Coordinates of C-alpha atoms in Angstrom, one line a residue:
M1 CA 0.0 0.0 -0.1
S2 CA 1.5 3.3 -1.2
S3 CA 2.1 6.2 1.2
P4 CA 0.3 9.5 0.8
A5 CA 3.7 11.1 0.1
S6 CA 4.4 8.7 -2.8
S7 CA 0.9 9.4 -4.2
D8 CA 1.4 13.2 -4.1
L9 CA 4.8 12.8 -5.8
K10 CA 3.3 10.8 -8.7
K11 CA 0.4 13.3 -9.0
G12 CA 2.9 16.2 -9.1
L13 CA 5.0 14.4 -11.7
K14 CA 1.9 13.9 -14.0
I15 CA 1.0 17.6 -13.8
F16 CA 4.7 18.6 -14.6
I17 CA 4.7 16.3 -17.6
V18 CA 1.3 17.7 -18.8
L19 CA 2.5 21.3 -18.4
T20 CA 5.7 20.6 -20.1
L21 CA 3.9 19.0 -23.1
L22 CA 1.5 21.9 -23.3
V23 CA 4.5 24.3 -23.3
I24 CA 6.1 22.2 -26.1
C25 CA 2.9 22.2 -28.1
A26 CA 2.5 26.0 -27.7
I27 CA 6.1 26.6 -28.9
L28 CA 5.5 24.3 -31.9
L29 CA 2.3 26.0 -32.8
Y30 CA 3.8 29.5 -32.4
F31 CA 6.6 28.7 -34.9
H32 CA 4.3 26.9 -37.1
F33 CA 1.8 29.8 -37.5
K34 CA 4.3 32.5 -37.3
K35 CA 4.6 34.5 -40.5
P36 CA 8.1 34.9 -41.8
A37 CA 9.4 38.5 -42.2
P38 CA 8.4 39.6 -45.8
S39 CA 11.5 39.9 -48.1
Q40 CA 9.7 42.1 -50.7
I41 CA 6.7 44.3 -51.1
M42 CA 4.2 43.8 -54.1
L43 CA 2.2 46.8 -55.3
F44 CA -0.1 47.3 -58.2
G45 CA -0.1 50.4 -60.4
N46 CA -0.4 51.9 -63.9
I47 CA 2.1 53.1 -66.4
E48 CA 2.3 56.9 -67.0
I49 CA 4.1 58.6 -70.0
R50 CA 4.5 62.4 -70.5
E51 CA 2.7 63.9 -73.3
V52 CA 3.6 67.1 -75.1
N53 CA 1.6 69.5 -77.2
L54 CA 3.8 70.6 -80.0
S55 CA 3.4 74.1 -81.6
F56 CA 5.2 76.7 -83.6
R57 CA 6.9 79.7 -81.7
V58 CA 5.8 82.0 -84.7
S59 CA 2.5 82.5 -86.6
G60 CA 1.8 81.7 -90.2
R61 CA 0.1 79.4 -92.7
L62 CA 0.6 75.7 -92.3
K63 CA 2.3 74.4 -95.4
N64 CA 3.4 70.9 -94.8
I65 CA 2.5 68.3 -92.1
Y66 CA 4.3 65.0 -92.3
F67 CA 3.1 62.4 -89.9
E68 CA -0.2 60.7 -88.9
E69 CA -1.6 59.6 -85.6
G70 CA 0.3 56.5 -84.4
D71 CA 3.6 57.3 -86.3
Y72 CA 6.9 57.0 -84.5
V73 CA 9.2 59.9 -84.7
K74 CA 12.8 60.5 -83.7
K75 CA 14.3 63.4 -81.9
G76 CA 15.0 66.3 -84.2
E77 CA 12.9 64.9 -87.0
V78 CA 10.9 67.5 -89.0
L79 CA 7.1 67.3 -88.2
G80 CA 5.8 70.1 -90.1
E81 CA 6.6 73.5 -91.8
L82 CA 4.9 77.0 -92.2
D83 CA 5.2 79.0 -95.5
F84 CA 8.7 80.3 -95.6
D85 CA 8.1 83.3 -97.9
T86 CA 7.2 85.9 -95.2
F87 CA 10.1 84.8 -93.0
E88 CA 12.6 84.8 -95.9
T89 CA 11.6 88.2 -97.0
A90 CA 12.0 89.4 -93.4
L91 CA 15.5 87.9 -93.4
K92 CA 16.5 89.7 -96.5
E93 CA 15.3 93.1 -95.2
A94 CA 17.2 92.4 -91.9
R95 CA 20.3 91.7 -93.8
A96 CA 20.1 94.8 -95.9
R97 CA 19.4 96.8 -92.8
K98 CA 22.4 95.5 -91.0
A99 CA 24.7 96.3 -94.1
D100 CA 23.3 99.8 -94.2
A101 CA 23.8 100.2 -90.5
L102 CA 27.4 99.0 -90.8
A103 CA 28.1 101.5 -93.6
I104 CA 26.7 104.3 -91.3
K105 CA 28.6 103.1 -88.4
N106 CA 31.9 103.0 -90.2
N107 CA 31.3 106.4 -91.8
A108 CA 30.7 108.0 -88.5
A109 CA 33.6 106.4 -86.8
D110 CA 35.9 107.6 -89.8
I111 CA 34.5 111.2 -89.4
Y112 CA 35.1 111.3 -85.7
K113 CA 38.7 109.7 -86.1
R114 CA 39.7 112.4 -88.7
N115 CA 38.4 115.3 -86.4
L116 CA 39.8 113.8 -83.1
A117 CA 43.0 115.8 -83.4
L118 CA 41.2 119.0 -84.3
C119 CA 38.9 118.5 -81.3
R120 CA 41.9 118.1 -79.0
D121 CA 43.7 121.4 -80.2
G122 CA 40.5 123.4 -80.2
T123 CA 40.3 123.8 -83.9
V124 CA 36.8 122.4 -83.8
S125 CA 34.3 123.6 -81.3
K126 CA 33.4 121.5 -78.3
Q127 CA 29.8 121.3 -79.5
E128 CA 30.8 120.0 -82.9
C129 CA 33.1 117.5 -81.3
K130 CA 30.3 116.4 -79.0
N131 CA 28.0 115.9 -82.2
L132 CA 30.7 113.9 -83.8
L133 CA 31.0 111.6 -80.9
T134 CA 27.2 111.3 -80.5
N135 CA 26.9 110.3 -84.3
K136 CA 29.7 107.6 -83.8
D137 CA 27.9 106.3 -80.8
K138 CA 24.5 106.4 -82.4
G139 CA 25.9 104.5 -85.5
A140 CA 27.3 101.8 -83.4
A141 CA 24.0 101.3 -81.5
E142 CA 21.9 101.3 -84.7
Y143 CA 24.3 98.7 -86.1
D144 CA 24.0 96.5 -82.8
L145 CA 20.1 96.8 -83.3
A146 CA 20.2 95.9 -86.9
A147 CA 22.5 92.8 -85.9
A148 CA 19.9 91.9 -83.3
N149 CA 17.0 92.1 -85.7
L150 CA 18.8 90.0 -88.2
Q151 CA 19.4 87.3 -85.5
S152 CA 15.6 87.5 -84.7
A153 CA 14.8 87.1 -88.3
E154 CA 17.0 84.0 -88.5
I155 CA 15.5 82.5 -85.4
S156 CA 12.0 83.2 -86.8
L157 CA 12.7 81.4 -90.0
N158 CA 14.2 78.4 -88.1
D159 CA 11.0 78.3 -85.9
A160 CA 8.9 78.0 -89.0
T161 CA 10.1 74.3 -88.9
L162 CA 8.5 72.1 -86.3
R163 CA 10.8 69.4 -85.0
A164 CA 10.3 66.5 -82.5
P165 CA 11.8 67.4 -79.1
N166 CA 12.4 63.8 -78.4
D167 CA 11.6 60.2 -79.5
G168 CA 7.9 59.4 -79.3
I169 CA 4.7 58.4 -81.0
I170 CA 2.0 60.9 -82.5
L171 CA -1.0 60.7 -80.5
T172 CA -3.2 63.4 -82.1
R173 CA -2.8 65.3 -85.3
I174 CA -4.6 68.5 -84.5
M175 CA -4.1 70.8 -87.5
E176 CA -4.1 70.3 -91.3
P177 CA -2.1 72.0 -94.1
G178 CA -3.6 75.5 -95.1
S179 CA -4.6 76.3 -91.6
I180 CA -3.6 79.8 -90.3
V181 CA -1.9 79.0 -86.9
S182 CA -0.8 81.4 -84.3
A183 CA 2.2 81.1 -82.0
G184 CA 1.6 78.4 -79.3
M185 CA -1.4 76.8 -81.1
P186 CA -1.1 73.0 -80.8
I187 CA -0.2 71.0 -84.0
Y188 CA 0.5 67.6 -82.5
S189 CA 0.1 65.8 -79.3
L190 CA 3.2 63.6 -78.9
S191 CA 3.6 60.8 -76.3
L192 CA 7.3 60.5 -75.2
F193 CA 9.1 57.3 -74.8
R194 CA 11.2 58.5 -71.9
P195 CA 10.8 59.0 -69.0
L196 CA 8.4 56.2 -68.3
W197 CA 7.2 55.4 -64.9
A198 CA 4.5 53.4 -62.9
R199 CA 2.1 55.2 -60.5
A200 CA 1.4 53.2 -57.5
Y201 CA 0.2 53.6 -53.8
I202 CA 1.7 52.2 -50.7
S203 CA 0.1 51.7 -47.3
E204 CA 1.2 53.8 -44.4
E205 CA 2.5 50.7 -42.4
D206 CA 4.8 49.7 -45.3
L207 CA 6.0 53.3 -46.0
G208 CA 8.9 52.9 -43.6
K209 CA 10.2 49.9 -45.5
I210 CA 11.1 51.8 -48.6
K211 CA 13.3 54.8 -49.6
L212 CA 14.0 57.0 -52.4
G213 CA 16.3 55.4 -55.0
Q214 CA 15.4 51.8 -54.0
K215 CA 15.6 49.2 -56.7
A216 CA 12.3 47.8 -57.9
Y217 CA 10.9 45.5 -60.8
I218 CA 8.0 46.1 -63.0
S219 CA 6.0 43.3 -64.9
S220 CA 2.8 43.3 -66.8
D221 CA 0.1 40.7 -67.4
S222 CA 0.9 40.5 -71.1
M223 CA 4.5 39.5 -70.1
P224 CA 4.4 38.0 -66.7
D225 CA 7.7 36.2 -67.0
R226 CA 9.8 39.4 -67.8
E227 CA 10.6 42.1 -65.3
F228 CA 11.8 45.6 -66.1
G229 CA 14.4 47.1 -63.9
A230 CA 13.3 50.3 -62.1
H231 CA 13.7 52.4 -59.1
I232 CA 11.6 54.5 -56.8
G233 CA 11.9 58.1 -58.0
F234 CA 9.3 59.8 -55.9
I235 CA 7.5 59.3 -52.6
S236 CA 4.7 61.7 -51.8
P237 CA 5.2 63.6 -48.6
V238 CA 1.4 63.7 -47.8
A239 CA -1.2 61.0 -47.6
E240 CA -3.7 60.9 -50.4
F241 CA -6.7 61.0 -47.9
T242 CA -7.1 63.7 -45.3
P243 CA -6.6 62.4 -41.7
K244 CA -9.3 62.9 -39.2
T245 CA -8.7 64.7 -36.0
V246 CA -9.4 61.5 -34.1
E247 CA -8.0 58.4 -35.8
T248 CA -8.4 54.7 -34.9
L249 CA -5.6 52.3 -35.5
S250 CA -7.6 50.8 -38.5
L251 CA -8.0 54.3 -40.0
R252 CA -4.2 55.0 -39.7
T253 CA -3.4 51.9 -41.7
D254 CA -5.8 52.8 -44.5
L255 CA -3.8 55.9 -45.3
V256 CA -1.8 55.6 -48.6
Y257 CA 1.0 57.5 -50.2
R258 CA 1.7 57.9 -54.0
L259 CA 4.8 56.5 -55.5
R260 CA 6.6 57.0 -58.8
V261 CA 8.5 54.0 -59.9
I262 CA 10.7 55.1 -62.8
V263 CA 11.6 52.5 -65.4
D264 CA 15.5 52.1 -66.1
D265 CA 15.4 49.3 -68.6
E266 CA 17.3 50.4 -71.8
D267 CA 15.3 48.1 -74.2
E268 CA 14.7 50.1 -77.4
N269 CA 11.2 48.4 -77.7
L270 CA 10.2 49.4 -74.1
N271 CA 7.3 51.4 -75.4
L272 CA 5.8 48.4 -77.1
Y273 CA 5.7 46.4 -73.8
L274 CA 4.7 49.2 -71.4
R275 CA 2.0 51.4 -72.7
Q276 CA 0.1 54.4 -71.3
G277 CA -2.4 53.4 -68.5
M278 CA -1.3 49.7 -68.6
P279 CA -1.8 47.9 -65.2
V280 CA 1.4 46.5 -63.9
N281 CA 2.9 44.6 -60.9
I282 CA 5.7 46.3 -58.9
R283 CA 8.0 44.2 -56.8
I284 CA 10.2 46.0 -54.4
P285 CA 12.8 43.8 -52.6
L286 CA 13.5 44.8 -49.1
D287 CA 17.2 44.2 -49.1
G288 CA 18.0 47.9 -48.9
A289 CA 19.6 48.2 -52.3
V290 CA 19.5 51.7 -53.7
L291 CA 20.1 52.6 -57.3
G292 CA 23.8 53.5 -57.7
G293 CA 24.3 53.4 -53.9
Q294 CA 22.7 56.8 -53.6
T295 CA 19.3 58.5 -53.9
R296 CA 18.4 60.8 -56.8
A297 CA 18.3 63.7 -54.4
S298 CA 21.8 63.1 -53.5
K299 CA 23.0 63.0 -57.1
R300 CA 21.3 66.3 -57.6
A301 CA 23.2 67.7 -54.5
E302 CA 26.5 66.8 -56.1

């Protein structure tokens, strides 16, 4: 027959074993259900491309227009022309006025030079000497004005030709030959190939995990197996939604901040893969890698 002390010992041992098993089970369950720290952030956004309205800096009649909507153009390529006759006539007049002003300038300078000795010894009156100097300076000023007008006429003739400011694709052909256009009136709408970026939004709780210049990768549904290199080029300093005076924890985590993820890929056909408004996936590794080892802001500071 067992003693009361032996019975209590056995009972205590059983309780200890049960508690130990419970602790072991709790630890196993904790590590089983514990979520590993994320190694990357996945965002969703849309491709954005800059658009430019192209126009002449001068007024005139539109003579030629060379491209249709959807055509690809290269930087510096001639897109359209105004009638040159008015500008060429103005250029000829400006050249003649410059030549005339040069002759007047040289003549006034020669007269002043010939009379300079007479002015010094008092043979010629002070007033006459002053008039000679005034005529010389006036001739020089009129020549400078004529030279500036000639340069302006040359610029106006050059501005009568519309050239592509960068590589791109014609979105809209607005005007047609024969139209009378004023300076600044849009002729084409051009979509540029570069820069190209994705607009996305990141939650407030993930905002602290990213930084300006951090590497990212962009892919689209049409090419899910290919990723295009990119980096974070802009992080909005303000939330997209106005915070309330009193916020709960759930409302705070609903705040989002706008990002601009700039595509760095040098593929010449990039514009064929990533188009305006296209939805894309953005993968941001959390390894802390920054483009070139520094942010764009620090590059500007250098």
